[in-house]
Short mmCIF file of C-alpha atoms and ligand atoms in Angstrom, two decimals:
data_model
loop_
_atom_site.label_atom_id
_atom_site.label_comp_id
_atom_site.label_asym_id
_atom_site.label_seq_id
_atom_site.Cartn_x
_atom_site.Cartn_y
_atom_site.Cartn_z
CA MET A 1 0.53 80.63 -176.25
CA SER A 2 4.38 80.28 -177.25
CA ALA A 3 7.04 82.00 -175.21
CA GLU A 4 6.60 84.61 -178.15
CA SER A 5 3.95 86.54 -176.60
CA VAL A 6 6.06 86.94 -173.25
CA ALA A 7 9.64 87.31 -173.52
CA PRO A 8 11.48 90.42 -174.75
CA ARG A 9 12.79 89.53 -178.20
CA GLY A 10 16.47 90.47 -179.41
CA PRO A 11 18.87 92.20 -177.58
CA SER A 12 17.66 95.52 -175.87
CA PRO A 13 19.04 98.73 -176.82
CA VAL A 14 19.84 99.50 -173.68
CA LEU A 15 21.38 96.01 -172.63
CA ASN A 16 24.46 96.50 -170.67
CA GLU A 17 27.01 94.16 -172.23
CA GLU A 18 28.20 93.55 -168.77
CA ASN A 19 25.34 93.39 -166.16
CA PRO A 20 25.56 89.96 -164.90
CA PHE A 21 21.38 89.28 -164.82
CA GLU A 22 21.09 90.88 -168.05
CA ALA A 23 23.35 88.62 -169.60
CA MET A 24 21.69 85.47 -167.83
CA MET A 25 18.50 86.44 -169.04
CA GLU A 26 19.20 87.25 -172.60
CA ARG A 27 20.58 83.46 -173.08
CA PHE A 28 17.59 82.66 -170.96
CA ASP A 29 14.80 84.37 -172.96
CA ALA A 30 16.79 82.92 -176.28
CA ALA A 31 16.41 79.28 -175.13
CA ALA A 32 12.90 79.63 -174.06
CA GLU A 33 11.89 80.64 -176.85
CA ARG A 34 13.24 78.02 -179.16
CA LEU A 35 11.58 75.70 -176.84
CA ASP A 36 8.59 77.56 -176.74
CA LEU A 37 8.10 77.52 -173.40
CA ASP A 38 4.58 77.73 -171.91
CA PRO A 39 4.01 81.38 -170.51
CA GLY A 40 3.59 80.29 -167.12
CA ILE A 41 6.47 78.36 -166.40
CA TYR A 42 8.56 80.98 -167.97
CA ARG A 43 7.04 83.49 -165.83
CA ILE A 44 8.35 81.08 -162.65
CA LEU A 45 11.82 80.74 -164.34
CA ARG A 46 12.64 84.72 -164.60
CA HIS A 47 11.98 85.19 -160.91
CA PRO A 48 13.68 84.19 -158.18
CA GLU A 49 12.23 81.91 -155.36
CA LYS A 50 13.67 83.89 -152.32
CA GLN A 51 15.93 86.60 -151.99
CA VAL A 52 17.33 86.95 -148.31
CA ILE A 53 18.99 90.62 -147.50
CA THR A 54 20.31 90.89 -143.85
CA SER A 55 22.41 93.50 -142.20
CA ILE A 56 25.00 91.63 -140.32
CA PRO A 57 26.57 93.65 -137.00
CA VAL A 58 30.09 92.81 -136.30
CA SER A 59 32.53 93.75 -133.01
CA MET A 60 36.05 95.35 -134.79
CA ASP A 61 39.07 94.45 -133.12
CA ASN A 62 38.87 98.14 -132.20
CA GLY A 63 35.72 97.50 -130.50
CA ASP A 64 33.77 99.37 -132.76
CA VAL A 65 30.56 97.95 -134.38
CA GLU A 66 29.97 97.28 -137.75
CA VAL A 67 27.56 96.46 -139.65
CA PHE A 68 27.71 94.99 -143.09
CA THR A 69 24.89 93.59 -146.04
CA GLY A 70 24.47 90.07 -146.65
CA TYR A 71 22.59 88.64 -149.40
CA ARG A 72 21.21 84.54 -149.76
CA VAL A 73 19.42 84.30 -153.00
CA LEU A 74 17.10 80.95 -153.71
CA TYR A 75 16.69 80.72 -157.29
CA ASN A 76 15.22 77.83 -157.86
CA THR A 77 14.64 74.67 -155.64
CA SER A 78 12.17 72.59 -157.68
CA ARG A 79 15.06 69.68 -158.75
CA GLY A 80 16.03 69.78 -155.17
CA PRO A 81 17.71 71.80 -152.23
CA ALA A 82 19.61 74.83 -153.33
CA LYS A 83 23.12 74.60 -153.92
CA GLY A 84 25.60 77.72 -154.66
CA GLY A 85 28.63 79.73 -153.17
CA ILE A 86 29.30 82.80 -150.94
CA ARG A 87 31.22 85.25 -151.94
CA PHE A 88 32.60 88.13 -149.90
CA ASP A 89 33.86 91.03 -152.18
CA MET A 90 33.01 94.42 -152.12
CA GLY A 91 31.39 94.30 -155.59
CA VAL A 92 28.63 91.74 -154.46
CA SER A 93 25.48 93.19 -155.12
CA LEU A 94 21.55 91.88 -155.29
CA ASP A 95 21.59 91.89 -159.04
CA GLU A 96 24.70 89.77 -159.11
CA VAL A 97 23.84 87.20 -156.70
CA THR A 98 20.77 87.00 -158.02
CA ALA A 99 22.20 86.39 -161.61
CA LEU A 100 24.60 83.76 -160.00
CA ALA A 101 21.97 82.01 -158.23
CA ALA A 102 19.76 81.55 -161.67
CA TRP A 103 23.10 80.38 -163.50
CA MET A 104 23.53 77.53 -160.70
CA THR A 105 19.80 76.64 -160.90
CA TRP A 106 21.03 75.76 -164.90
CA LYS A 107 24.43 74.38 -164.52
CA CYS A 108 22.92 71.65 -161.96
CA ALA A 109 20.33 70.74 -164.07
CA VAL A 110 22.40 70.60 -167.23
CA VAL A 111 24.57 68.00 -165.53
CA ASP A 112 21.37 66.59 -163.96
CA ILE A 113 22.12 66.74 -160.36
CA PRO A 114 19.19 66.98 -157.88
CA PHE A 115 19.45 70.98 -156.95
CA GLY A 116 18.23 73.87 -157.42
CA GLY A 117 20.21 76.97 -157.67
CA ALA A 118 21.49 79.77 -154.99
CA LYS A 119 24.34 82.24 -154.53
CA GLY A 120 25.38 84.29 -151.28
CA GLY A 121 27.31 87.35 -150.62
CA VAL A 122 28.44 89.60 -147.82
CA VAL A 123 29.50 93.68 -149.02
CA CYS A 124 33.06 93.60 -147.64
CA ASP A 125 36.50 93.93 -148.14
CA PRO A 126 37.83 90.36 -146.71
CA PHE A 127 41.77 91.52 -146.96
CA ARG A 128 40.72 94.30 -144.76
CA LEU A 129 39.39 92.16 -141.80
CA SER A 130 41.31 90.42 -139.67
CA ARG A 131 40.84 86.31 -138.65
CA GLY A 132 38.51 87.15 -136.01
CA GLU A 133 36.43 89.87 -137.66
CA LEU A 134 36.18 87.44 -140.78
CA GLU A 135 35.04 84.28 -138.18
CA ARG A 136 32.28 86.47 -136.66
CA LEU A 137 31.69 87.95 -139.48
CA THR A 138 30.78 84.46 -141.27
CA ARG A 139 28.95 83.47 -138.03
CA ARG A 140 26.96 86.08 -137.58
CA TYR A 141 25.97 86.01 -141.47
CA THR A 142 25.40 82.00 -141.28
CA ALA A 143 22.79 82.71 -138.19
CA SER A 144 21.37 85.51 -140.15
CA ILE A 145 20.42 82.93 -143.15
CA LEU A 146 20.30 80.13 -140.93
CA GLU A 147 16.43 79.48 -141.60
CA VAL A 148 16.97 79.14 -145.22
CA LEU A 149 20.36 77.09 -144.83
CA GLY A 150 20.05 72.74 -144.09
CA PRO A 151 21.01 69.77 -146.22
CA GLU A 152 17.54 69.51 -147.71
CA SER A 153 17.07 73.12 -148.35
CA ASP A 154 20.19 75.24 -149.10
CA VAL A 155 23.55 73.95 -149.46
CA PRO A 156 26.24 76.85 -149.55
CA ALA A 157 30.22 76.55 -151.17
CA PRO A 158 32.86 78.99 -151.24
CA ASP A 159 32.92 81.37 -154.02
CA VAL A 160 35.14 84.65 -154.52
CA ASN A 161 37.41 84.91 -151.29
CA THR A 162 35.67 82.49 -149.05
CA ASN A 163 37.65 79.09 -148.12
CA GLU A 164 37.81 75.75 -146.62
CA GLN A 165 38.01 77.34 -143.31
CA VAL A 166 34.85 79.59 -143.92
CA MET A 167 32.84 76.50 -144.75
CA ALA A 168 34.29 75.07 -141.67
CA TRP A 169 32.90 78.33 -139.54
CA ILE A 170 29.59 78.06 -141.39
CA MET A 171 29.33 74.19 -140.53
CA ASP A 172 30.21 74.74 -136.99
CA THR A 173 27.54 77.57 -136.43
CA TYR A 174 24.70 75.53 -138.01
CA SER A 175 25.71 72.61 -136.14
CA MET A 176 25.60 74.38 -132.76
CA HIS A 177 22.26 75.46 -133.40
CA LYS A 178 20.86 72.20 -134.52
CA ARG A 179 22.70 70.41 -131.44
CA HIS A 180 24.44 68.23 -133.37
CA THR A 181 27.13 67.75 -136.45
CA VAL A 182 25.33 68.64 -139.70
CA THR A 183 28.32 67.72 -142.74
CA ALA A 184 25.86 68.36 -145.51
CA VAL A 185 24.97 71.91 -145.02
CA VAL A 186 28.03 72.91 -146.72
CA THR A 187 30.34 71.85 -149.51
CA GLY A 188 33.98 72.27 -150.26
CA LYS A 189 34.84 71.82 -146.18
CA PRO A 190 38.27 70.70 -145.62
CA ILE A 191 38.97 66.58 -145.97
CA ALA A 192 39.23 66.06 -142.14
CA MET A 193 35.88 67.48 -142.04
CA GLY A 194 33.69 66.05 -144.40
CA GLY A 195 35.33 67.28 -147.78
CA SER A 196 35.31 65.20 -150.50
CA LYS A 197 38.70 63.60 -151.67
CA GLY A 198 39.38 65.57 -155.71
CA ARG A 199 36.95 68.46 -154.91
CA ARG A 200 39.94 70.85 -155.12
CA GLU A 201 40.82 69.28 -158.98
CA ALA A 202 37.48 69.04 -159.76
CA THR A 203 36.36 71.86 -161.97
CA GLY A 204 39.72 72.35 -163.55
CA ARG A 205 39.74 68.09 -164.61
CA GLY A 206 35.91 68.96 -165.82
CA VAL A 207 37.50 71.73 -167.89
CA LYS A 208 40.17 68.56 -169.43
CA ILE A 209 37.06 66.14 -169.88
CA VAL A 210 34.97 68.22 -171.96
CA VAL A 211 37.84 69.75 -174.19
CA LYS A 212 38.56 66.23 -174.82
CA GLU A 213 35.30 65.66 -175.86
CA ALA A 214 35.13 68.86 -178.15
CA LEU A 215 38.73 67.83 -179.52
CA ARG A 216 36.76 64.29 -180.39
CA GLU A 217 33.81 65.42 -181.88
CA LEU A 218 35.81 67.89 -184.20
CA GLY A 219 38.01 64.99 -185.13
CA MET A 220 41.23 66.74 -184.02
CA PRO A 221 44.40 65.18 -182.10
CA LEU A 222 45.22 65.34 -178.25
CA HIS A 223 49.32 65.82 -179.50
CA GLY A 224 50.46 68.96 -180.20
CA THR A 225 47.42 70.73 -180.16
CA LYS A 226 47.94 74.40 -178.68
CA VAL A 227 46.20 75.70 -175.60
CA ALA A 228 46.33 79.60 -173.99
CA ILE A 229 44.68 79.63 -170.57
CA GLN A 230 43.62 83.00 -168.93
CA GLY A 231 44.10 82.69 -164.91
CA PHE A 232 46.39 80.08 -163.62
CA GLY A 233 44.50 79.50 -160.40
CA ASN A 234 42.38 76.80 -159.24
CA VAL A 235 40.99 76.02 -162.17
CA GLY A 236 43.46 77.10 -164.77
CA SER A 237 46.48 75.07 -163.04
CA VAL A 238 44.49 71.90 -162.81
CA ALA A 239 43.14 72.26 -166.31
CA ALA A 240 46.65 73.01 -167.48
CA ALA A 241 48.29 70.28 -165.79
CA LEU A 242 46.23 67.71 -167.04
CA LEU A 243 45.62 68.72 -170.44
CA GLU A 244 49.67 68.60 -170.48
CA GLU A 245 49.28 65.16 -169.16
CA GLU A 246 47.06 64.53 -172.21
CA GLY A 247 49.74 65.41 -175.12
CA LEU A 248 48.37 68.92 -175.58
CA THR A 249 51.10 71.87 -175.51
CA ILE A 250 49.76 74.55 -173.51
CA VAL A 251 51.41 77.48 -175.33
CA ALA A 252 50.08 80.45 -173.19
CA ILE A 253 48.73 80.97 -169.40
CA SER A 254 48.25 83.99 -167.64
CA ASP A 255 47.79 85.56 -164.21
CA LYS A 256 46.42 89.13 -163.07
CA THR A 257 50.45 90.31 -163.68
CA GLY A 258 49.61 89.37 -167.51
CA ALA A 259 50.28 86.33 -169.70
CA VAL A 260 53.39 84.51 -170.68
CA TYR A 261 53.87 82.42 -174.08
CA ASN A 262 55.89 80.24 -175.36
CA PRO A 263 55.10 78.77 -178.95
CA ASN A 264 57.00 75.49 -178.04
CA GLY A 265 55.26 75.15 -174.90
CA ILE A 266 55.05 75.49 -171.02
CA TYR A 267 56.24 73.24 -168.28
CA VAL A 268 53.21 73.14 -166.42
CA SER A 269 55.48 72.35 -163.35
CA GLU A 270 57.99 74.84 -163.80
CA ALA A 271 54.85 77.36 -164.02
CA LEU A 272 53.71 76.15 -161.18
CA ASP A 273 57.43 75.66 -159.33
CA TRP A 274 57.79 80.00 -160.38
CA ILE A 275 54.34 80.28 -158.66
CA ALA A 276 55.35 78.90 -155.47
CA ARG A 277 58.62 80.34 -155.27
CA ASN A 278 57.67 84.22 -156.67
CA ARG A 279 53.75 84.19 -156.23
CA PHE A 280 52.99 85.57 -159.65
CA LEU A 281 54.00 84.75 -163.09
CA GLU A 282 55.50 87.83 -163.83
CA GLY A 283 59.39 87.73 -164.73
CA MET A 284 59.24 83.84 -165.85
CA PRO A 285 62.21 82.75 -167.75
CA HIS A 286 61.79 81.30 -171.36
CA CYS A 287 58.72 82.89 -172.27
CA GLU A 288 57.74 86.00 -174.27
CA HIS A 289 55.45 88.51 -171.83
CA LEU A 290 52.09 89.32 -173.10
CA THR A 291 48.79 91.08 -171.80
CA ASN A 292 46.11 89.03 -170.82
CA GLU A 293 44.24 90.64 -174.17
CA GLU A 294 46.94 89.37 -176.52
CA LEU A 295 46.72 86.01 -174.47
CA LEU A 296 43.30 85.55 -175.61
CA GLU A 297 44.09 86.80 -179.65
CA LEU A 298 46.90 84.09 -179.97
CA ASP A 299 46.83 81.54 -182.45
CA VAL A 300 46.10 78.57 -180.63
CA ASP A 301 43.84 75.59 -181.10
CA VAL A 302 41.79 76.15 -177.90
CA LEU A 303 41.11 79.17 -175.66
CA VAL A 304 40.40 78.32 -172.05
CA PRO A 305 39.18 81.89 -170.08
CA ALA A 306 39.45 80.88 -166.58
CA ALA A 307 39.83 83.79 -164.59
CA LEU A 308 37.32 86.64 -164.97
CA GLU A 309 33.73 87.38 -166.59
CA ASN A 310 33.22 89.53 -169.73
CA VAL A 311 36.47 88.90 -171.12
CA ILE A 312 35.67 87.87 -174.54
CA THR A 313 33.13 91.07 -175.80
CA ARG A 314 31.88 92.27 -178.99
CA ARG A 315 35.03 94.32 -179.07
CA ASN A 316 37.60 91.63 -179.41
CA ALA A 317 35.42 88.33 -180.38
CA ALA A 318 36.28 88.30 -183.89
CA ARG A 319 39.80 88.48 -183.37
CA ILE A 320 39.59 85.03 -181.20
CA LYS A 321 41.70 82.50 -183.00
CA ALA A 322 41.17 79.44 -181.31
CA LYS A 323 38.78 76.37 -182.87
CA ILE A 324 37.27 75.81 -179.24
CA VAL A 325 36.71 77.82 -176.44
CA ALA A 326 35.89 76.05 -173.37
CA GLU A 327 34.57 78.49 -170.25
CA GLY A 328 36.50 77.55 -167.04
CA ALA A 329 35.58 80.96 -165.34
CA ASN A 330 31.68 81.96 -165.18
CA GLY A 331 30.54 84.28 -167.47
CA PRO A 332 33.52 84.87 -169.62
CA THR A 333 31.75 85.90 -172.94
CA THR A 334 29.43 88.59 -173.17
CA ALA A 335 26.06 87.91 -175.05
CA PRO A 336 26.88 89.95 -178.34
CA ALA A 337 30.45 88.54 -178.49
CA ASP A 338 28.23 85.04 -178.81
CA ALA A 339 26.65 85.91 -182.07
CA ILE A 340 30.51 86.97 -183.19
CA LEU A 341 32.21 83.40 -182.25
CA GLU A 342 29.42 81.30 -183.67
CA GLU A 343 29.66 83.58 -186.82
CA ASN A 344 33.50 82.35 -186.79
CA GLY A 345 32.42 78.78 -186.81
CA ILE A 346 34.05 78.78 -182.96
CA PHE A 347 33.18 75.82 -181.41
CA VAL A 348 32.05 77.07 -177.19
CA ILE A 349 31.52 74.77 -174.48
CA PRO A 350 29.57 77.11 -172.12
CA ASP A 351 30.21 77.73 -168.55
CA ILE A 352 27.22 76.21 -167.12
CA LEU A 353 28.82 72.95 -168.95
CA ALA A 354 32.27 73.72 -169.02
CA ASN A 355 33.25 74.62 -165.03
CA ALA A 356 30.32 71.97 -163.74
CA GLY A 357 32.94 69.94 -162.42
CA GLY A 358 33.15 71.49 -159.28
CA VAL A 359 29.40 71.32 -158.21
CA THR A 360 29.18 68.08 -159.29
CA VAL A 361 32.00 66.96 -156.70
CA SER A 362 30.04 69.58 -154.67
CA TYR A 363 27.26 66.90 -154.70
CA PHE A 364 29.36 64.06 -154.51
CA GLU A 365 30.46 65.62 -150.96
CA TRP A 366 26.96 65.91 -150.16
CA VAL A 367 26.26 62.19 -150.68
CA GLN A 368 29.20 61.27 -148.95
CA ASN A 369 28.42 63.42 -145.67
CA ARG A 370 24.43 61.91 -146.28
CA GLU A 371 25.64 58.37 -146.61
CA GLY A 372 28.12 59.06 -143.89
CA TYR A 373 30.67 56.68 -145.96
CA TYR A 374 33.46 58.07 -147.99
CA TRP A 375 34.59 57.60 -151.45
CA THR A 376 38.46 56.62 -153.09
CA GLU A 377 39.68 59.55 -155.00
CA GLU A 378 39.63 56.93 -157.97
CA LEU A 379 36.02 56.70 -157.16
CA VAL A 380 35.54 60.52 -157.48
CA ILE A 381 36.92 60.56 -160.25
CA THR A 382 35.34 58.07 -162.46
CA ARG A 383 32.09 59.13 -161.31
CA LEU A 384 32.94 62.78 -162.54
CA ARG A 385 34.09 61.66 -165.89
CA GLU A 386 30.52 60.04 -166.45
CA VAL A 387 29.01 63.08 -166.03
CA MET A 388 30.77 65.33 -167.79
CA ILE A 389 31.03 62.99 -170.55
CA ARG A 390 27.34 62.56 -170.52
CA SER A 391 26.30 65.84 -169.89
CA PHE A 392 28.65 66.76 -172.79
CA ASN A 393 27.04 64.61 -175.16
CA GLU A 394 23.74 65.59 -174.21
CA VAL A 395 23.48 69.22 -174.80
CA LEU A 396 25.83 68.36 -178.25
CA ALA A 397 22.54 66.00 -179.06
CA PHE A 398 20.26 69.28 -178.24
CA SER A 399 22.41 71.40 -180.20
CA ARG A 400 21.89 69.01 -183.56
CA LEU A 401 18.47 68.48 -182.83
CA HIS A 402 17.78 72.46 -182.87
CA GLU A 403 20.45 73.32 -184.85
CA VAL A 404 21.27 75.72 -182.16
CA ASN A 405 24.99 76.41 -180.60
CA MET A 406 26.40 74.72 -177.42
CA ARG A 407 25.48 77.50 -175.10
CA THR A 408 22.06 77.98 -176.18
CA ALA A 409 21.78 74.31 -176.20
CA ALA A 410 23.02 74.15 -172.91
CA TYR A 411 20.40 76.54 -171.43
CA MET A 412 17.37 75.12 -173.76
CA LEU A 413 18.08 71.10 -172.34
CA SER A 414 18.64 72.83 -168.21
CA ILE A 415 15.69 75.16 -168.77
CA ASP A 416 13.41 72.15 -169.88
CA ARG A 417 14.61 69.76 -167.26
CA VAL A 418 13.46 72.83 -164.43
CA ALA A 419 10.37 73.56 -166.43
CA ALA A 420 9.38 69.73 -166.72
CA VAL A 421 9.38 69.42 -163.30
CA HIS A 422 7.72 72.39 -162.56
CA LYS A 423 4.86 70.85 -164.96
CA LEU A 424 4.82 68.04 -162.84
CA ARG A 425 4.54 69.33 -159.47
CA GLY A 426 1.87 71.79 -160.54
CA ILE A 427 1.78 74.80 -158.58
CA TYR A 428 1.06 74.72 -154.67
CA ALA A 429 -1.95 77.10 -154.76
P1 NAD B 1 41.25 81.66 -158.57
O1 NAD B 1 41.54 82.67 -157.56
O2 NAD B 1 41.90 80.41 -157.81
O3 NAD B 1 42.49 82.23 -159.96
C1 NAD B 1 41.93 83.12 -160.05
C2 NAD B 1 43.00 83.25 -161.43
O4 NAD B 1 42.77 84.73 -162.03
C3 NAD B 1 44.64 83.94 -160.90
O5 NAD B 1 45.60 83.04 -161.76
C4 NAD B 1 44.79 85.59 -160.64
O6 NAD B 1 45.83 85.53 -160.77
C5 NAD B 1 43.80 85.49 -162.30
N1 NAD B 1 43.35 86.85 -162.35
C6 NAD B 1 42.63 87.71 -161.58
N2 NAD B 1 42.61 88.50 -162.04
C7 NAD B 1 42.71 88.67 -163.12
C8 NAD B 1 42.95 89.73 -164.25
N3 NAD B 1 42.32 90.98 -164.05
N4 NAD B 1 43.45 89.34 -165.34
C9 NAD B 1 43.59 88.23 -165.91
N5 NAD B 1 43.85 87.06 -164.69
C10 NAD B 1 43.09 86.92 -163.54
O7 NAD B 1 40.26 81.29 -158.97
P2 NAD B 1 39.44 80.21 -159.72
O8 NAD B 1 39.25 79.13 -158.49
O9 NAD B 1 40.44 79.43 -160.15
O10 NAD B 1 38.24 80.86 -160.09
C11 NAD B 1 38.63 81.52 -161.47
C12 NAD B 1 37.08 81.36 -162.69
O11 NAD B 1 36.25 80.08 -162.54
C13 NAD B 1 36.32 82.15 -161.81
O12 NAD B 1 35.44 82.92 -162.73
C14 NAD B 1 35.35 81.48 -160.93
O13 NAD B 1 33.71 82.07 -160.65
C15 NAD B 1 35.12 80.29 -161.87
N6 NAD B 1 34.86 78.91 -161.17
C16 NAD B 1 35.42 77.99 -160.21
C17 NAD B 1 35.51 77.39 -159.84
C18 NAD B 1 35.87 76.42 -158.73
O14 NAD B 1 36.04 75.20 -158.26
N7 NAD B 1 36.75 77.04 -158.49
C19 NAD B 1 33.97 76.55 -160.41
C20 NAD B 1 32.86 77.36 -161.00
C21 NAD B 1 33.41 78.27 -161.64
#
């Protein structure tokens, strides 16, 4: 029996373009159908392995007790320990965490690192919590999901509104329960306590590597190639600096205050200096000021959405002029927009490939923790380059073989890898 008989076909008439779980599932279904996936394996992969919902009581500074809701979803662990970030945000929901955990499963498989996928989150506004409240929240959340955590079972990392300090608290709480220091239980730690060199720049560096591969593939030069980058945070600013170093011209960048544009090029170091002094790009001199929406539609060669999800939709996809879209952000393009970009011949490097540099160096961090031997930055960069170039070319080969776009190819390749392991392992009765 083919997947035909089990997978819902075509976009659902009630599809919510911006629902993360539906967006992920639509791509998953398209890839499963192309792969002619075994229906039993299709059913397994359409469900999360484990979802933990926990109530987290926290003593607030004013003496009150507040109870927060936390989630940890292990989507699939067939290829290895679950891997995925923890976010602290008011928008966290079980649906969103599950979709992101599935995404992590495909992302780890597409770069062929031996991890499954997970995600976690706590519904809270961290900006309204004191440092002490945030620490107590983090430690109680960690204690409440202790049975799923572990270097061999589930390894969190930072995500929206969590950082190195939060990872340090998680590592300490877990280690206190285990009665010895366990560095490999989280990644994205401070370097002083087992973090990896090159982790901070890893996602932006990965974006640069795959953009270079795509330019080579399309026969486009590095020098003078025009780039617009939405989002000038960790991913966007590192990608901008490294692409500039390679000779590309960064003509537009943006943050939540808007975009700045100079057709002759923006010096990334000047923009970084401006941000260091003024926090936001707003008011930066020698540039035209545009909206974030206008940035997406600029006449450039490469567009890197590196801020938010759902920014390229059926409403603006037809106006995108870039020849290459490299998705630094998670989920910047909605499923209906995919078809429009494809029709217009735009080469999309999908998020699960383009921004996989971060999880790849997280994997290196976990390996170094378990080896107890730390790599030089050069070694981290060399191995990251190897993984990203190999993965890009494997996805490209799959896209040619199956005559599908890069996104469908990336999903097909990763689902195929996860499915192969399920077949080999069989089902424990
Ligand atoms: P960040 O917080 O460092 O930077 C985000 C940037 O986006 C900032 O410049 C911010 O001003 C801007 N921004 C926020 N709201 C905006 C809006 N409404 N319009 C335009 N810009 C806006 O975050 P980051 O770590 O660079 O992550 C960016 C994206 O990349 C996210 O989708 C994240 O999930 C994804 N990602 C990050 C990593 C990583 O290692 N950091 C790994 C994989 C994927």
